[in-house]
Coordinates of C-alpha atoms and ligand atoms in Angstrom, one line a residue:
X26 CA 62.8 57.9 -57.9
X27 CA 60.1 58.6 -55.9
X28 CA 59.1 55.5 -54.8
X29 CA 62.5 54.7 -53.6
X30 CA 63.2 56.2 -50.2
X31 CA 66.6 57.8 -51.1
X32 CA 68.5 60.9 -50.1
X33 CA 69.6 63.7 -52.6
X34 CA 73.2 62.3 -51.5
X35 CA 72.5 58.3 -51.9
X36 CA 71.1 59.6 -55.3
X37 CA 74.2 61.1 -56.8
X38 CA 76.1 58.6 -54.8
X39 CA 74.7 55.8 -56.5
X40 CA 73.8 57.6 -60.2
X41 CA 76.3 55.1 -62.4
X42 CA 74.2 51.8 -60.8
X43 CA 71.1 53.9 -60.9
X44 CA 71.4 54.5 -64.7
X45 CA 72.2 51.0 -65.2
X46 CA 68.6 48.6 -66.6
X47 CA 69.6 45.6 -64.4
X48 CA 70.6 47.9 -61.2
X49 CA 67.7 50.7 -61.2
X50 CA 66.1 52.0 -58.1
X51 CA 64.9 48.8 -57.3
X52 CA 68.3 47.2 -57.3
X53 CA 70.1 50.3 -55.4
X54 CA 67.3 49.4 -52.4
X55 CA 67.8 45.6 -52.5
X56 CA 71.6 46.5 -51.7
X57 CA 70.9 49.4 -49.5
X58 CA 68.9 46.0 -47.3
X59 CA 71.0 44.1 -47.6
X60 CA 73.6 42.5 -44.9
X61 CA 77.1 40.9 -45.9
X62 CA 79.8 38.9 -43.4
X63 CA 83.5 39.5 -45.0
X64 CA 85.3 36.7 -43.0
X65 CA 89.1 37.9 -43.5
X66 CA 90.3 41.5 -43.9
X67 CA 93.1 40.7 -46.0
X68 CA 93.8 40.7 -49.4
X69 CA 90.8 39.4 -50.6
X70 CA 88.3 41.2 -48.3
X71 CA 90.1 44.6 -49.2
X72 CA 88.8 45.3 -52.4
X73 CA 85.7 43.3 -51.6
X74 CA 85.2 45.2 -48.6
X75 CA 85.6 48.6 -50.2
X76 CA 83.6 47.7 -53.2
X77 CA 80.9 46.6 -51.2
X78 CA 80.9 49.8 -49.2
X79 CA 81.0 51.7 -52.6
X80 CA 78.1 50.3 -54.0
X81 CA 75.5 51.1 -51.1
X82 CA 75.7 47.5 -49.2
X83 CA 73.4 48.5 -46.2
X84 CA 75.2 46.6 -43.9
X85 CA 78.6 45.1 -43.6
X86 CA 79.8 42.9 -41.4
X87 CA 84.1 42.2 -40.8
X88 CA 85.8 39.2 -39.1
X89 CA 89.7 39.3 -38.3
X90 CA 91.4 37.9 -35.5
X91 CA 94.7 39.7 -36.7
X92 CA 96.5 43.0 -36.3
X93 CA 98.1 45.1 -39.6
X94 CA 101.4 44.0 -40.4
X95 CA 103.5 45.6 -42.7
X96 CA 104.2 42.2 -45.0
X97 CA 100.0 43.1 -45.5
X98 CA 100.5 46.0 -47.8
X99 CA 101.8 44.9 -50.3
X100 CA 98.4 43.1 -51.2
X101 CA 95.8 44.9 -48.8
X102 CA 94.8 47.8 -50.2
X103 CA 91.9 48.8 -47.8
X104 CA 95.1 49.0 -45.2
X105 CA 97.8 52.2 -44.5
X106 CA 101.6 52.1 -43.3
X107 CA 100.2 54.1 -40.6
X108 CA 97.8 51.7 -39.8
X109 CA 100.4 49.1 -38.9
X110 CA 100.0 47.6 -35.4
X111 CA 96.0 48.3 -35.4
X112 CA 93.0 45.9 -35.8
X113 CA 92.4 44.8 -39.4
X114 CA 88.5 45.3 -39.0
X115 CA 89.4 48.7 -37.4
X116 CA 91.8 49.0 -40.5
X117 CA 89.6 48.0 -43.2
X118 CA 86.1 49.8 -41.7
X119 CA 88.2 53.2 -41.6
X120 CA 88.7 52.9 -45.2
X121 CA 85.5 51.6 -46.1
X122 CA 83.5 54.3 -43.8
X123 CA 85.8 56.9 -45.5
X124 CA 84.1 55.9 -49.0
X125 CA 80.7 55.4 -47.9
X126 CA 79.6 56.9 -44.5
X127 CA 76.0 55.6 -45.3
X128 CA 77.1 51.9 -44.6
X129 CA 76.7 50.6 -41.1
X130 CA 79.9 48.6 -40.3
X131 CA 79.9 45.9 -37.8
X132 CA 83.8 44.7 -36.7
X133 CA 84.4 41.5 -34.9
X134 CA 88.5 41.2 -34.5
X135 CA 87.5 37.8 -33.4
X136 CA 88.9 34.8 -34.6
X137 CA 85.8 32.2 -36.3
X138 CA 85.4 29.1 -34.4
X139 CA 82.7 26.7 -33.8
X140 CA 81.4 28.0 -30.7
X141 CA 80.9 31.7 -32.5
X142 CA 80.2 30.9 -36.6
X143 CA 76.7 30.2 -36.6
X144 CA 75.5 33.3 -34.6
X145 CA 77.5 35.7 -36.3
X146 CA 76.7 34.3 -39.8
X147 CA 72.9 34.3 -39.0
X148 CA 72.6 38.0 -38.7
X149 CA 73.4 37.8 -42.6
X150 CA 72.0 37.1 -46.0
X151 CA 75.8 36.6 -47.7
X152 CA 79.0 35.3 -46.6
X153 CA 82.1 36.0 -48.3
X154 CA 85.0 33.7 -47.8
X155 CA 88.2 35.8 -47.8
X156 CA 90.0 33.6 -45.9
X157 CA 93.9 32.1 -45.7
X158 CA 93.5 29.0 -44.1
X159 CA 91.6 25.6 -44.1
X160 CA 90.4 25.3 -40.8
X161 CA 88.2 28.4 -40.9
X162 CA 87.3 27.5 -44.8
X163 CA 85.9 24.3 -44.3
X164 CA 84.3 25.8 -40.7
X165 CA 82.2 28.5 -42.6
X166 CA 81.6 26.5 -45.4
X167 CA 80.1 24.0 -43.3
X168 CA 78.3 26.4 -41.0
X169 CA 77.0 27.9 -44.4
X170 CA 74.9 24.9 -44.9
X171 CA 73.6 24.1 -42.0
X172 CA 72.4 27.8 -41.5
X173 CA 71.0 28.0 -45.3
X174 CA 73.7 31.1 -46.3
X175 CA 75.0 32.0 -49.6
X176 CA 78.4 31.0 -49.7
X177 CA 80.7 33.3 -51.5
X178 CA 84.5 31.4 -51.9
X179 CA 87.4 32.8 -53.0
X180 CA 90.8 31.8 -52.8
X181 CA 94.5 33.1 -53.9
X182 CA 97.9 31.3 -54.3
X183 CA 100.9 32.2 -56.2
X184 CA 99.5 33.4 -59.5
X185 CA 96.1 31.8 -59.2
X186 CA 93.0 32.5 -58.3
X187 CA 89.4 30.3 -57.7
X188 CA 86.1 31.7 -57.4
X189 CA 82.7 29.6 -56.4
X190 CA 79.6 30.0 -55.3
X191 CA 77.8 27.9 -53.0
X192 CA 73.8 27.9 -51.9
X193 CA 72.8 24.6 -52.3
X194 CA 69.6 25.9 -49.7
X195 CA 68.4 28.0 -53.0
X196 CA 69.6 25.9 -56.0
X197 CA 68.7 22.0 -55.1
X198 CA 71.3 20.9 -57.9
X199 CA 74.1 23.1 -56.5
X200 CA 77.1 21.8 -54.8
X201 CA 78.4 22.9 -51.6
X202 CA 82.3 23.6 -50.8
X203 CA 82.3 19.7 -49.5
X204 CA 81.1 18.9 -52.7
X205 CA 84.1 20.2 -54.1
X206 CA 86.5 19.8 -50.8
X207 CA 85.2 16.3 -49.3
X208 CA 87.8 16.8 -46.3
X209 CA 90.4 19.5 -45.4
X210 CA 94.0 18.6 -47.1
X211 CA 96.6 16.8 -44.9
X212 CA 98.3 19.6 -43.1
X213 CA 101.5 20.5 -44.7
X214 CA 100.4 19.9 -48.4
X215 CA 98.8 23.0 -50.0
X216 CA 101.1 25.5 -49.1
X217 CA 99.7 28.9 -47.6
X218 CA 100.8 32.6 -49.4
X219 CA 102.7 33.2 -46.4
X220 CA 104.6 29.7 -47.3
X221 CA 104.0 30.7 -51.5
X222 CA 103.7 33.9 -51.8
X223 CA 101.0 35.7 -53.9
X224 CA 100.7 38.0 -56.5
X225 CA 99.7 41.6 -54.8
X226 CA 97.3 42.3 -57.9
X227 CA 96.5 38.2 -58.7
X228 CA 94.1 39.1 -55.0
X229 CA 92.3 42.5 -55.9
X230 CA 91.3 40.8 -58.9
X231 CA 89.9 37.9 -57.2
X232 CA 88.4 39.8 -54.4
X233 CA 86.6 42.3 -57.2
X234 CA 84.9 39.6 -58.9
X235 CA 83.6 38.2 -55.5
X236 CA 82.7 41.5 -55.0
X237 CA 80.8 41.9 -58.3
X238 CA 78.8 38.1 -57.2
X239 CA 77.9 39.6 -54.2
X240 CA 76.5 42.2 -55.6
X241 CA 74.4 40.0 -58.3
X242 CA 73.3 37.5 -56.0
X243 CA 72.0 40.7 -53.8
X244 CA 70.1 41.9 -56.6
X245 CA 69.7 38.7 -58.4
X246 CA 70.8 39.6 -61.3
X247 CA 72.6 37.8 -64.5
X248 CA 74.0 34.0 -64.1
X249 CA 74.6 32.8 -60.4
X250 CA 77.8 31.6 -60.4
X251 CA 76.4 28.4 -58.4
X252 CA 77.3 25.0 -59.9
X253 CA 80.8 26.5 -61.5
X254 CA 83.7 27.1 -60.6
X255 CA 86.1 30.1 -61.9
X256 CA 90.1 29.5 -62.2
X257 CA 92.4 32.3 -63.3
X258 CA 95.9 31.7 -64.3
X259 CA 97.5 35.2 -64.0
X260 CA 100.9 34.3 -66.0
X261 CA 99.2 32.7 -68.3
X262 CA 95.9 35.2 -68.1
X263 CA 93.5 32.5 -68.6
X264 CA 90.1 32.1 -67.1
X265 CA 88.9 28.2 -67.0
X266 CA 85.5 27.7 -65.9
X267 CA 84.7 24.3 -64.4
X268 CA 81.3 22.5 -64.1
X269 CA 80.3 21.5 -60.2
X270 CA 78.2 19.2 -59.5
X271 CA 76.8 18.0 -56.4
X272 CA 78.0 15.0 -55.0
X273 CA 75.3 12.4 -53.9
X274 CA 77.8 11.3 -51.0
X275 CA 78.7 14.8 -50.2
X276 CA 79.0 14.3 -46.1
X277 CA 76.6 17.2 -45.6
X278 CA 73.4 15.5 -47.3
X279 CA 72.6 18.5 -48.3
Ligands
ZN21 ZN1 77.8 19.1 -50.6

């Protein structure tokens, strides 16, 4: 360890991912440098948020426009009944801090818009999309592009759940969430999970495994999940995993 500039604490902190071939020293620093946006601290960006804080993400950065409500808990684990009424961000970064004090949290209870989206995602490598609705989706994603930002998607509905990974900047055959999404749905027709409803548990899942391709793409280890895309049924506990593929007409001309 002693090229690695670590404390006695970050040591036995981080001994599991330290032990691990793939994670090593090396990889423990690259996510120790590392800076990642969480846009929604909800019920995907609570276990990402607190896995992320967990494993030694340097720095994290959380977007929320909304305050705690008590219809959140039943989903939003990095949230308290006591909490109720207060910031999300403030919320979330309480629990996350009380993990890992080593991580430097920055909160913006702000809500994304395109005035604000490309100078808050240009202070980091990764975004996570931990979003509920389609506006701020298809704003990020597009914002993601233009600024050359891994794209982290995740989405949650019902019993279902859809993971992707966008960086078409790094990965010239990869798609891009308009790839996938040419244009925003009518308004009205896909159903939100305050319309729906959600399985509490269908989102910690979702928001783990977007937590454990943050952490690759960090470290750049195993398969990028670029070019694919991940869909869990729940009730029937199937995982499909569908092949994306740029679009030659994709409005971005990427
Ligand atoms: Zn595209």
């Amino acid at each position: 360890m002693a090229d690695f500039d670590f404390s006695e604490d970050e040591i036995q902190r981080y001994a599991r991912h330290i032990l691990l071939r793939e994670v090593g020293g090396t990889g423990q620093a690259k996510l120790k440098a590392a800076r990642v946006l969480i846009v929604g601290a909800g019920g995907l960006g609570s276990p990402l948020g607190l896995y992320l804080a967990a494993a030694g993400v340097g720095t994290i950065g959380l977007v929320d426009p909304d305050v705690l409500e008590l219809s959140n808990l039943q989903r939003q684990v990095a949230h308290t009944t006591g909490r109720v009424g207060s910031p999300k961000v403030d919320s979330a970064a309480q629990a996350m801090r009380e993990i890992n004090p080593l991580v430097t949290l920055n909160t913006y209870n702000i809500r994304l818009d395109a005035a604000n989206v490309a100078g808050l995602i240009a202070g980091y490598d990764i975004i996570c999309d931990g979003t509920d609705n389609f506006e701020t989706r298809f704003l990020l994603a597009d914002a993601c592009v233009a600024g050359r930002r891994t794209l982290i998607s995740a989405a949650v509905l019902r019993f279902e759940g859809q993971l992707a990974t966008f960086k078409p900047h790094a990965d010239p055959d990869g798609p891009c969430y308009r790839c996938l999404y040419p244009e925003p749905p009518p308004a009205g027709l896909v159903p939100s999970c305050s319309e729906a409803g959600v399985l509490g548990a269908v989102t910690g899942v979702m928001g783990t495994l977007q937590a454990t391709e943050v952490l690759k793409e960090i470290m750049g280890i195993g398969e990028s999940l670029s070019g694919r895309l991940i869909i869990w049924d729940a009730l029937d506990m199937r995982f499909r995993d569908v092949r994306l593929k740029k679009d030659p007409a994709c409005p971005l001309h990427h």
